[in-house]
Coordinates of C-alpha atoms in Angstrom, one line a residue:
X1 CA 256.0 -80.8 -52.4
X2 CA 255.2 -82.5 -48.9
X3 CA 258.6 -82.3 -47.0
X4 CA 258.8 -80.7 -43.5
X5 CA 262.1 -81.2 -41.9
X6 CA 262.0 -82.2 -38.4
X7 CA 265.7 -82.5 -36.4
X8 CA 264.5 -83.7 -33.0
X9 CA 268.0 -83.4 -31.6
X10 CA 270.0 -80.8 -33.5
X11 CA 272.7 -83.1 -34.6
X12 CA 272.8 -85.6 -37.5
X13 CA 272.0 -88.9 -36.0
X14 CA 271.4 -90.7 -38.8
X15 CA 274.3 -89.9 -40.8
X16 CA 276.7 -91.1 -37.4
X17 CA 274.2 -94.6 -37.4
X18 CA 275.3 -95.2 -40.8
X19 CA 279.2 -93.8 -40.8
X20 CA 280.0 -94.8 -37.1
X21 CA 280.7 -98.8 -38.2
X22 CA 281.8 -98.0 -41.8
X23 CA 284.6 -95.8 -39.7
X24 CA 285.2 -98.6 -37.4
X25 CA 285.3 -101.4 -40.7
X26 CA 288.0 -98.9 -41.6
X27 CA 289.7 -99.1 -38.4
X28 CA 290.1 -102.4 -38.3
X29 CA 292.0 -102.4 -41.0
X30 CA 294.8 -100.9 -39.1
X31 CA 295.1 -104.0 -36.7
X32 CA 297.1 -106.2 -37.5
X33 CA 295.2 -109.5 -38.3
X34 CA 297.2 -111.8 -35.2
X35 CA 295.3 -109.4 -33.2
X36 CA 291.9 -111.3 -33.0
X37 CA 290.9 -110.0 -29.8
X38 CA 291.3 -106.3 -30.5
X39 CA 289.2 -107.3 -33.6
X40 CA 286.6 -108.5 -31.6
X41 CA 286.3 -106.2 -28.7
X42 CA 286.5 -102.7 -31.5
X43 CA 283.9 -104.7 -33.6
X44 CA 281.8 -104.9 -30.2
X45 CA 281.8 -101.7 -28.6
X46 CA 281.4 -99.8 -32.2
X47 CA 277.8 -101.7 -33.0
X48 CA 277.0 -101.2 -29.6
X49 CA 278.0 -97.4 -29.8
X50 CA 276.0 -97.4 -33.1
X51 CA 273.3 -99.3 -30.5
X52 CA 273.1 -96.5 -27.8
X53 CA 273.3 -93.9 -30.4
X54 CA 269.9 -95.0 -31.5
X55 CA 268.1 -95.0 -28.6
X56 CA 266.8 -91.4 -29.0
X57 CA 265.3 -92.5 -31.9
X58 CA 263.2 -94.6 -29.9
X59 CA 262.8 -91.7 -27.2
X60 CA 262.6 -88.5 -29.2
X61 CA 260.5 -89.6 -32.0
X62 CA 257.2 -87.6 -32.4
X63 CA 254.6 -90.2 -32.8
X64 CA 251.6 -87.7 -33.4
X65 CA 253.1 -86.7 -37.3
X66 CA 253.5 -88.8 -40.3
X67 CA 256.3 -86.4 -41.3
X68 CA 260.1 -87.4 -41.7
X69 CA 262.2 -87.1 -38.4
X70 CA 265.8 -86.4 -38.2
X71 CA 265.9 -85.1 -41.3
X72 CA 269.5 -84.4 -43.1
X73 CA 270.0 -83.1 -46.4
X74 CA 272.9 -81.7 -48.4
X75 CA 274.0 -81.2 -52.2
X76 CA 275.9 -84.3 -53.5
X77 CA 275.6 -84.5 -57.0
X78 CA 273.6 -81.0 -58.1
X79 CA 274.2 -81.7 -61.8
X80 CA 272.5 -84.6 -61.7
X81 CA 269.5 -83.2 -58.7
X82 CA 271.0 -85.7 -56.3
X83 CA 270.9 -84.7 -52.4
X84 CA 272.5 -86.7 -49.7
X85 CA 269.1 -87.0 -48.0
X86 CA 268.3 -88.7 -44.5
X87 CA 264.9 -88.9 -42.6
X88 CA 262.4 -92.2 -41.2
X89 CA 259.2 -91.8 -40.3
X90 CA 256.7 -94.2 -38.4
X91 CA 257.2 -97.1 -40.8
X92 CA 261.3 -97.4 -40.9
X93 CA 262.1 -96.5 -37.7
X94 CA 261.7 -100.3 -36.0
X95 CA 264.0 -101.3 -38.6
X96 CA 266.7 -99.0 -37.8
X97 CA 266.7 -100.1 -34.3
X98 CA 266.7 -103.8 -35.1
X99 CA 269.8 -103.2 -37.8
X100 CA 271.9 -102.2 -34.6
X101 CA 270.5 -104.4 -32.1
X102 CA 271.0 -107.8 -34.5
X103 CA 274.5 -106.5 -35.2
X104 CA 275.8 -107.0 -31.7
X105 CA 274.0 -109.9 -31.7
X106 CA 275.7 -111.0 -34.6
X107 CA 279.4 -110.0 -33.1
X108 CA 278.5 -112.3 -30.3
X109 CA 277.6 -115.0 -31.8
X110 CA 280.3 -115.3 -34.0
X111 CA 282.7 -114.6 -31.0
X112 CA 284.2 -118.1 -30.9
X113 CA 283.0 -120.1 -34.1
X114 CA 284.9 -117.4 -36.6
X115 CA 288.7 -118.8 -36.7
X116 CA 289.8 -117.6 -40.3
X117 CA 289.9 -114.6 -41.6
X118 CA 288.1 -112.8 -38.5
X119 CA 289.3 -108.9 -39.2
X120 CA 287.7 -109.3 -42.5
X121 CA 284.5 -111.0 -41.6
X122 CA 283.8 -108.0 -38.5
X123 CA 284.9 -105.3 -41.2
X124 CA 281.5 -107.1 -43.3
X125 CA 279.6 -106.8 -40.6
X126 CA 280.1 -103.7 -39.9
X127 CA 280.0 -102.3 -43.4
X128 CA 276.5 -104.5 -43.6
X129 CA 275.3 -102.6 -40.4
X130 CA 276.0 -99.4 -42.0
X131 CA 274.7 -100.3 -45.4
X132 CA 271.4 -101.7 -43.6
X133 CA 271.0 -98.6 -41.6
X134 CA 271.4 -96.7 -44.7
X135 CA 268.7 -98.3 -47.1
X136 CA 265.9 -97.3 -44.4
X137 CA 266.8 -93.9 -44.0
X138 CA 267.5 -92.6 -47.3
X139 CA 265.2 -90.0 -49.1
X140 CA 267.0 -90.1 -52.4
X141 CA 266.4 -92.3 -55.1
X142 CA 270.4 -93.0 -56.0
X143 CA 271.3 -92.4 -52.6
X144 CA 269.0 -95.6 -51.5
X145 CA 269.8 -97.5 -54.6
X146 CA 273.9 -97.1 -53.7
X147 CA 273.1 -98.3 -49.7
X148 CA 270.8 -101.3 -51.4
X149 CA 273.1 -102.6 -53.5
X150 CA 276.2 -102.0 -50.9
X151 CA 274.5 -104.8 -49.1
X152 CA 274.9 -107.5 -51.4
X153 CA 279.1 -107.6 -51.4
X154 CA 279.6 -107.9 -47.7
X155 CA 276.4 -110.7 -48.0
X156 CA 278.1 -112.0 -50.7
X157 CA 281.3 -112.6 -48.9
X158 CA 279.8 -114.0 -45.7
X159 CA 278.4 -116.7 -47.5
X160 CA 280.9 -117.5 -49.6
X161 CA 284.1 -116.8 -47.4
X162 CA 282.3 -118.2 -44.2
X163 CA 279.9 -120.9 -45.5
X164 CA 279.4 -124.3 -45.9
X165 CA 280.6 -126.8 -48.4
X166 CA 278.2 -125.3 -51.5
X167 CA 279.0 -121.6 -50.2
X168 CA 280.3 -120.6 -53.5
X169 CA 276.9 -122.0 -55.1
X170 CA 274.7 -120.4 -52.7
X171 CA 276.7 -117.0 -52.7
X172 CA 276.9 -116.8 -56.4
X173 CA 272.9 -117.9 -56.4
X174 CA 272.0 -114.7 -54.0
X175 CA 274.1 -112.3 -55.9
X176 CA 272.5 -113.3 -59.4
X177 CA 268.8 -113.2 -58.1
X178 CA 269.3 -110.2 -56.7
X179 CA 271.6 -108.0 -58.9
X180 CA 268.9 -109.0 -61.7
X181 CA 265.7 -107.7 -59.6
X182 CA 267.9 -104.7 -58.8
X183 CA 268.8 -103.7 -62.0
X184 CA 265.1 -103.5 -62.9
X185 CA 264.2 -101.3 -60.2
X186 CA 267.0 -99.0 -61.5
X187 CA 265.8 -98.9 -64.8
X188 CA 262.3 -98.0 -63.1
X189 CA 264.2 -95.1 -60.8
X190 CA 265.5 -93.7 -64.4
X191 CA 262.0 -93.6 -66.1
X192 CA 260.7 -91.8 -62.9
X193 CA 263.5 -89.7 -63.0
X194 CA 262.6 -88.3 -66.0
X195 CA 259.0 -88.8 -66.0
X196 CA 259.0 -86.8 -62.6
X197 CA 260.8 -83.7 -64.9
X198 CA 264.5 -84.4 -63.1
X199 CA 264.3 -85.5 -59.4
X200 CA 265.3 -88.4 -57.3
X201 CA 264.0 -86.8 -54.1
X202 CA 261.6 -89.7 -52.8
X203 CA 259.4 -87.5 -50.9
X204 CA 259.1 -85.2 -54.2
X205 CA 258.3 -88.3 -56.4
X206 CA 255.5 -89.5 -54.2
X207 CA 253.5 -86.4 -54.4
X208 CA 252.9 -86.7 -58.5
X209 CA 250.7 -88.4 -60.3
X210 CA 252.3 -90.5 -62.9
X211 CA 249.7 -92.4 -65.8
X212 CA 248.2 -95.7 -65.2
X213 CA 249.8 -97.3 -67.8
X214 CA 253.2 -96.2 -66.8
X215 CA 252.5 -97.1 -62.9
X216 CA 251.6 -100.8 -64.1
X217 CA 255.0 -100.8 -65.8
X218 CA 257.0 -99.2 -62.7
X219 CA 255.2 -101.3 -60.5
X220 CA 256.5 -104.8 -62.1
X221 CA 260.0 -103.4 -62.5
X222 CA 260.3 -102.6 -58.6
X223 CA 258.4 -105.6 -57.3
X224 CA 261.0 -107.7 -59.7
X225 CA 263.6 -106.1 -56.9
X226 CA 261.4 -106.3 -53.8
X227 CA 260.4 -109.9 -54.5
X228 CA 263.0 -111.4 -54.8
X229 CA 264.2 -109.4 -51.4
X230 CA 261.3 -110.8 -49.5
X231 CA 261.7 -113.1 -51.3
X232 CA 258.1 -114.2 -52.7
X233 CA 257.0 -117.5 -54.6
X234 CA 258.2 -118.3 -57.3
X235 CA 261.3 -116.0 -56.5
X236 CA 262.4 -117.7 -53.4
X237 CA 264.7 -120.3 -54.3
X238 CA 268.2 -118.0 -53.6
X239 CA 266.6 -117.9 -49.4
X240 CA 267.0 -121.7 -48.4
X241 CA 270.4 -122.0 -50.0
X242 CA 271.9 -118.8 -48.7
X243 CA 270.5 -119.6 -45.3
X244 CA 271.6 -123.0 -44.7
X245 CA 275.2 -122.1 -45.8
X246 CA 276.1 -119.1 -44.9
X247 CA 277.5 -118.6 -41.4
X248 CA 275.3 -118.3 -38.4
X249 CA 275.6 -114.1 -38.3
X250 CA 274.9 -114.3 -41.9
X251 CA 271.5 -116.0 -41.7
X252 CA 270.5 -113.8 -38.9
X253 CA 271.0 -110.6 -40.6
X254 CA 269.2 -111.9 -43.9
X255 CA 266.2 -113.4 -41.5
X256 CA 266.0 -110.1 -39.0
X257 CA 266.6 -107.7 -41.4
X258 CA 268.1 -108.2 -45.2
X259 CA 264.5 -110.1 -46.3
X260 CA 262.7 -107.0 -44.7
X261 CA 263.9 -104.8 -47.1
X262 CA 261.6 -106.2 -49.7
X263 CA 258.2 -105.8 -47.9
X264 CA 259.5 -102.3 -47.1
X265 CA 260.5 -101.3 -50.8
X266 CA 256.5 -102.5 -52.1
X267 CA 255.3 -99.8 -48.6
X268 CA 257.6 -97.1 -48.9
X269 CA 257.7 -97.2 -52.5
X270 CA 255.2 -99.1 -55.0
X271 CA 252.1 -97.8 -52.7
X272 CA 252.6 -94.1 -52.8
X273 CA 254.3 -94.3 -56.3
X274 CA 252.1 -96.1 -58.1
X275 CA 248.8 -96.5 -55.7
X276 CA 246.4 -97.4 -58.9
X277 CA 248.8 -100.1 -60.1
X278 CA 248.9 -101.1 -56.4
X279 CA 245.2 -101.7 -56.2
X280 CA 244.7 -103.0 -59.5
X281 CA 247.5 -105.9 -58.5
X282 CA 246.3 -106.8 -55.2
X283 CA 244.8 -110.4 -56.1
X284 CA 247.7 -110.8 -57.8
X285 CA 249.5 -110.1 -54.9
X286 CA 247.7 -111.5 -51.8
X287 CA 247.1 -115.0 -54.4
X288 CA 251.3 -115.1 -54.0
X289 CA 251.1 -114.5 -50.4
X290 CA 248.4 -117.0 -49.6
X291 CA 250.4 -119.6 -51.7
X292 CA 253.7 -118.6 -50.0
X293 CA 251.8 -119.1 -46.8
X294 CA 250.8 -122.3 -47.7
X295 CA 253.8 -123.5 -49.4
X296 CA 256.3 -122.5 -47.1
X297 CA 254.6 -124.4 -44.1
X298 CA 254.2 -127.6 -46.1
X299 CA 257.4 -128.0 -47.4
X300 CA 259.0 -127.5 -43.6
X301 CA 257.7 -130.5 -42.9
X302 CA 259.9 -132.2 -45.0
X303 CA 262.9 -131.1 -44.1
X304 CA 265.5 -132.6 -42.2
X305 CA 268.0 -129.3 -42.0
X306 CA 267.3 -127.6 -39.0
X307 CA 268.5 -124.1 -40.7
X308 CA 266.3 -125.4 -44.0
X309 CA 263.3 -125.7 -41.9
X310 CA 263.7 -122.2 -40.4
X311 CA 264.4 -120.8 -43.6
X312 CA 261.4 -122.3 -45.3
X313 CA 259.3 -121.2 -42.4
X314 CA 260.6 -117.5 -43.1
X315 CA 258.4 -118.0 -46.6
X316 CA 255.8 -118.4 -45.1
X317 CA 256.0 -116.0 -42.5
X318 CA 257.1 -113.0 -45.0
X319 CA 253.9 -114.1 -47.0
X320 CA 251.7 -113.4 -44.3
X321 CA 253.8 -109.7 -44.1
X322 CA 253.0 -109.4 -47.8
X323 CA 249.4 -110.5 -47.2
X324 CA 249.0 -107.5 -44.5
X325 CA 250.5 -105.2 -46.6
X326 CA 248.2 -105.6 -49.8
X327 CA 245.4 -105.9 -48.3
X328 CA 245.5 -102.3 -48.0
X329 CA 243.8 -101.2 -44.6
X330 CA 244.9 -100.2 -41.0
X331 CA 244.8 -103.7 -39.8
X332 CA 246.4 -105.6 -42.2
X333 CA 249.0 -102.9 -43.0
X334 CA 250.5 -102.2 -39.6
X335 CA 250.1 -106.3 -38.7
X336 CA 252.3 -106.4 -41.6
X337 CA 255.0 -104.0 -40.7
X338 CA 254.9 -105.4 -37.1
X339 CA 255.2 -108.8 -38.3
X340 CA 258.4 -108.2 -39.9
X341 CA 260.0 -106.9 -37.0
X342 CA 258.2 -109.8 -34.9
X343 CA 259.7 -112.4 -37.6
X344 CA 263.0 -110.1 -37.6
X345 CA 263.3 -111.0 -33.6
X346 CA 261.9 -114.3 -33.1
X347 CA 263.7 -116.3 -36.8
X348 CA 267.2 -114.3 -35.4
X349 CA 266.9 -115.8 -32.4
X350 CA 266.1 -119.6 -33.8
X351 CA 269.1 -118.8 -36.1
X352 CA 270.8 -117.8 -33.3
X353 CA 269.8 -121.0 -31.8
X354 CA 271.0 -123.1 -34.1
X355 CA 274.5 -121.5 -34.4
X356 CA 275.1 -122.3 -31.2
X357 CA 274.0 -126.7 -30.8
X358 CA 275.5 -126.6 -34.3
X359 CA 278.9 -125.1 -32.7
X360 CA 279.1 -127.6 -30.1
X361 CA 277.8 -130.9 -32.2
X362 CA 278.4 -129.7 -35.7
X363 CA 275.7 -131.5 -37.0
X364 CA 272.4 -129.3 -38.6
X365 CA 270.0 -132.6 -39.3
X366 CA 267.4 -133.5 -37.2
X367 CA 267.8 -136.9 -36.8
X368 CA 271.1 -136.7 -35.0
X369 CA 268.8 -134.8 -32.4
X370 CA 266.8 -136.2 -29.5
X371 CA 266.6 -135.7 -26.0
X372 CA 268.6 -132.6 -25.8
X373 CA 266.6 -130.9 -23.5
X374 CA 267.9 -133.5 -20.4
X375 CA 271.6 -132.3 -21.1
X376 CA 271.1 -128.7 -21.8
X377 CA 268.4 -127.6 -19.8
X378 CA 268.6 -123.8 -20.2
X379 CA 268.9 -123.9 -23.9
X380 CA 265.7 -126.0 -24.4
X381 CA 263.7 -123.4 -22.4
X382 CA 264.8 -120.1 -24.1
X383 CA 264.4 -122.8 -27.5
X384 CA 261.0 -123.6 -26.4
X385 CA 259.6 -119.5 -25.9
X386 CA 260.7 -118.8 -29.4
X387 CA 259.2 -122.0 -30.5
X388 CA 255.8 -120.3 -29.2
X389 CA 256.3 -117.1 -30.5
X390 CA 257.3 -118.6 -33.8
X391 CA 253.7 -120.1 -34.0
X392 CA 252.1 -117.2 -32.5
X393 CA 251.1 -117.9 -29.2
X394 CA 248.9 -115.5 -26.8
X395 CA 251.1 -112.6 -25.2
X396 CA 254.0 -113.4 -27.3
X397 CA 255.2 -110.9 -30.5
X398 CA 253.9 -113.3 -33.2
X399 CA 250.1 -113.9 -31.8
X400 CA 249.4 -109.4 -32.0
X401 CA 251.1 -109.4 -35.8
X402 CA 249.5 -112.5 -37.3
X403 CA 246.4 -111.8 -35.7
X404 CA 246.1 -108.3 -37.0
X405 CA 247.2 -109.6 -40.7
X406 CA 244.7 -112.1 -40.7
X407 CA 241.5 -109.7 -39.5
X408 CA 243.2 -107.2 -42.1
X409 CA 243.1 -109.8 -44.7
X410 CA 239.8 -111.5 -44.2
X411 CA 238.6 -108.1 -44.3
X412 CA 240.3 -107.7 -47.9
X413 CA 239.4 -110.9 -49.0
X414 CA 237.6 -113.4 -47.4
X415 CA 239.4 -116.7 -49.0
X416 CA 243.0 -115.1 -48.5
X417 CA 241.9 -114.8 -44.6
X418 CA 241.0 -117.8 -44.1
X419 CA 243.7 -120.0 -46.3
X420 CA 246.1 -117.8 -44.8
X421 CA 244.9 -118.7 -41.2
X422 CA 245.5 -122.6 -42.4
X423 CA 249.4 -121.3 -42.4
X424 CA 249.2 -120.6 -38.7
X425 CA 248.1 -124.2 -38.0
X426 CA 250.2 -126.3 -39.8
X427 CA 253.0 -123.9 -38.8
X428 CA 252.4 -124.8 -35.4
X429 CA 252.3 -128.2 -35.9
X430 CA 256.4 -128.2 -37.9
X431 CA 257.5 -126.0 -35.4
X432 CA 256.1 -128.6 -32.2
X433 CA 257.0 -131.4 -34.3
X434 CA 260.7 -130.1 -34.5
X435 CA 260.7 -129.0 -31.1
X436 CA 260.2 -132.7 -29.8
X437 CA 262.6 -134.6 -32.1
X438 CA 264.9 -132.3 -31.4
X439 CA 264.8 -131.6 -27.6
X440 CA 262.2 -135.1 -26.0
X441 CA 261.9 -138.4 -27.6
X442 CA 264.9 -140.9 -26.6
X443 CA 268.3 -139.4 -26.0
X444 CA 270.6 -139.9 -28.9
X445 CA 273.4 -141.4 -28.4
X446 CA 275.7 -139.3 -30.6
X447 CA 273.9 -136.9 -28.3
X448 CA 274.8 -138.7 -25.3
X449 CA 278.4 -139.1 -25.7
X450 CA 279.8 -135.5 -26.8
X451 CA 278.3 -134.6 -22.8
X452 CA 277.2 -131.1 -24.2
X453 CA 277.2 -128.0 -22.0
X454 CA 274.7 -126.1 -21.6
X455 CA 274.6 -122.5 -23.1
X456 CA 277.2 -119.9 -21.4
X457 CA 276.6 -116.6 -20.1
X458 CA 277.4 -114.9 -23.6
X459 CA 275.2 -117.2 -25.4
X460 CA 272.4 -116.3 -22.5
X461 CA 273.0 -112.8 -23.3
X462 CA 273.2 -113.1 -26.8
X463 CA 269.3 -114.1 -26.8
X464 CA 268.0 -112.1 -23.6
X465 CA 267.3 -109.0 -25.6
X466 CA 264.9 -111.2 -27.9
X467 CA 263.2 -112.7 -24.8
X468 CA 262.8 -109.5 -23.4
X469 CA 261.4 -108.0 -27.2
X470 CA 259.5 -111.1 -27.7
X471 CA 257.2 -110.7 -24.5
X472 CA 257.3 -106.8 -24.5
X473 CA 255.7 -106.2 -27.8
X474 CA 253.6 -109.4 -27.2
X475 CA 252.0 -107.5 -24.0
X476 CA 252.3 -104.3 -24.8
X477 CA 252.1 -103.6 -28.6
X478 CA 250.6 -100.7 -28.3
X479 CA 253.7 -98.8 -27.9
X480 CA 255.3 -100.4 -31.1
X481 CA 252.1 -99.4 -33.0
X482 CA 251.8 -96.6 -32.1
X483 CA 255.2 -95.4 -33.9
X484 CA 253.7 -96.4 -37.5
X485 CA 249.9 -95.5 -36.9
X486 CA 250.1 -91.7 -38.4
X487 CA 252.4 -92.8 -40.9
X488 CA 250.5 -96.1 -42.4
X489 CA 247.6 -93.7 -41.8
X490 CA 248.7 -91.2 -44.3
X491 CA 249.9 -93.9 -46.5
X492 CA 246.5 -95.5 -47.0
X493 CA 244.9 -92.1 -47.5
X494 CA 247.3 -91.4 -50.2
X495 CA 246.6 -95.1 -52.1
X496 CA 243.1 -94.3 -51.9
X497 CA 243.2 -90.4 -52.9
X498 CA 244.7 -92.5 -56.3
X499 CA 247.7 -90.0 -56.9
X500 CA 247.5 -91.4 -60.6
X501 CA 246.0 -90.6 -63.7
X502 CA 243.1 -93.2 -64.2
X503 CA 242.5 -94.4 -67.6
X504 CA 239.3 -96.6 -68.4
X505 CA 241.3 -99.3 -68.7
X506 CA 242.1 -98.7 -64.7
X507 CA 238.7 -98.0 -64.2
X508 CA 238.0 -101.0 -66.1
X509 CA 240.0 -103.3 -64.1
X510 CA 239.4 -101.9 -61.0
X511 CA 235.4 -102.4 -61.6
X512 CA 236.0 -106.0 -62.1
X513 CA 237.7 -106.3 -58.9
X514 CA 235.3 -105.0 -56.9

């Protein structure tokens, strides 16, 4: 069995990241609910705690080792061979830091335009944050199933306590798609279980070789879970409802980080699990993505939702993650994992965007837009760089990502390069064409006479981190890459070692493939 523990700092890190706002959810249930601002100010300074806390993640992490860091792991459930197990390596520890940067965020934003039922909407938050947190650092099969599914009932409630008019549909909607595609996986964790002779210990489970028939099995049962997370075409249909009514932190937790979890379930687990299956699949696979790419950018130009559009675009820009991530090499693999983080920022910070016209006009369609960028001048600027990293524009976060899935994919598969780089172009041209409807053309008059202000200081500070992100990662991405590269490294070696038992009929397939 491959597991070396490393504990870079000597205390247990990752167990406070994930406990630290599930203790201050329970705090806040000790204030009494006429206290709003006490709600508000505890809900901030514990994500931000949770925030600083993780910065030695960022500073202490050895990026020479694909091995687990901060490991943690204790007897929970011995009868059973279940461990309370903690550790990330290369590839989830960008998405631990962007759980507790987007849920500060997310307390901001909601600072003013939350007026019912505030101590229990911070108390979701913060249970999501912990819950989040969890899913990326557990190394136990039940322990990362129990985080997973502890996501969808504080999701669930933001968008149907805190939603708009068809919350209830959209909520219900997101619960059914998921709990289905999550009940599969479980039944897949059970057969491994077993199959495995009686452990749930991820790192354990990755090392054997299971048969090919067996991994082609496993592998549908955990990509019905991961994609419908991503969420893939055809499985998409929960994303644009649950976006464009749930409340503005909602949508910025399931853009930033709740739709990563899907691309990161088929790279953490259906690679090294099932690396034959994984091959085998990959047209398959990169035909979805290419058609998600595709798909998603065509359809935003027919909408007239602003929060429709950006979560139509999010299709499309997750199928370009899942087109990195099958096409199985450096390139396109770590383009992929990058992208989600890029998409994570840049889609947060549109949502962010529209949370806050839509508090001050409460309008989301288009057409009651126009010429907002000569009454709110700052907003239309910070609007217009995320407008530009959104379509992937030279030194911004989006250009490095889609540029190294696309030289990853072409090098997969020609035709999946090159449709796939058609999504970058008409993506460029929704995104522009929004841009001016929205912020040039002839001032509306709607517009005109509500004499909007311009963003405030906490609005500007809401989105500075993401400016900052947005151009450091588009100059520099280097240091971001350089976290994952052992990591995806070792990953690839392992799909390509096999790990499974190949039977002709793998041989078979994999011979027509080539």
């Amino acid at each position: 069995m491959e597991q070396v523990i490393i504990n870079n700092l000597g205390f247990p890190i990752l167990s406070t990241l994930i406990f630290l706002p599930i203790a201050g959810a329970a705090l806040l249930l000790l204030i009494s609910r006429s206290n709003e601002n006490l709600i508000k100010w505890l809900s901030l300074i514990v994500s931000t705690a949770a925030f600083i806390i993780s910065i030695p993640l960022f500073t202490e992490f050895k990026k020479s080792t694909h091995l687990m860091q901060f490991t943690e792991k204790h007897a929970w459930i011995p009868s059973l061979n279940i461990n309370y197990s903690l550790g990330i390596d290369g590839i989830s520890i960008l998405f631990v830091l962007l759980s507790a940067l987007i849920t500060i965020l997310c307390v901001l934003i909601s600072w003013n335009s939350i007026k019912a039922k505030t101590k229990e909407f911070y108390i979701s938050i913060l249970i999501m944050e912990g819950a989040m947190i969890g899913v990326f650092c557990s190394l136990d099969f039940m322990l990362f199933y129990l985080f997973w599914e502890a996501m969808l009932i504080p999701m669930y409630l933001l968008i149907g306590v805190w939603g708009g008019p068809n919350r209830i549909y959209a909520a219900v909607k997101f619960f059914l798609f998921t709990l289905v595609g999550s009940v599969l996986m479980l039944v897949g964790i059970i057969v491994l279980y077993y199959q495995a002779g009686g452990t749930f210990d991820i790192l354990e489970l990755t090392t054997k070789a299971y048969p090919y028939q067996l991994q082609l099995w496993l592998f549908w049962a955990f990509f019905a879970a991961f994609a419908v997370k991503v969420p893939m075409f055809p499985v998409h249909t929960w994303l644009p409802d649950a976006h464009t009514e749930a409340p503005t932190a909602g949508s910025v937790i399931l853009a930033a980080v709740l739709i990563k979890m899907g691309a990161y379930g088929f790279i953490r687990f259906s690679l090294p699990l099932f690396p034959e299956a994984s091959k085998a699949m990959t047209p398959v696979m990169l035909t979805l993505s290419v058609i998600a790419i595709i798909y998603g950018a065509v359809i935003c130009l027919a909408q007239t939702d602003l929060k429709r559009l950006i979560a139509y675009s999010s299709v499309s820009h997750m199928g370009f993650v899942t087109l990195g991530i099958f096409a199985l090499n450096l390139q396109g693999m770590e383009g992929g994992i990058l992208q989600m983080i890029n998409h994570g920022i840049v889609t947060g910070a549109l949502f962010l965007s529209v949370g806050m016209i839509y508090d001050r006009t409460h309008t989301r369609q288009i057409s009651d837009y126009g010429g907002v960028a000569s009454v709110m001048p700052v907003y239309a600027s910070l609007f217009m760089v995320f407008t530009l990293a959104s379509i992937g524009l030279p030194a911004t976060n989006g250009f490095i990502g889609e540029f190294l899935i696309i030289l990853g994919g072409f090098k997969a598969n020609q035709w999946a390069g090159v449709l796939a780089a058609t999504g970058i172009i008409i993506g460029a041209g929704y995104m522009l064409w929004l841009y001016q409807r929205v912020f040039f053309m002839e001032t509306n008059q709607k517009i005109a006479q509500m004499g909007l202000a311009d963003i405030n200081l906490r609005e500007i500070i809401t989105l500075l981190p993401m400016i900052i992100l947005i151009f450091w990662i588009g100059v520099y991405p280097n240091l971001f890459l350089d976290f994952m590269h052992e990591s995806v490294k070792h990953l690839l070696e392992r799909i390509n070692a096999g790990g499974g038992t190949e039977t002709g009929i793998a041989k078979n397939i994999l011979e027509i493939i080539k």
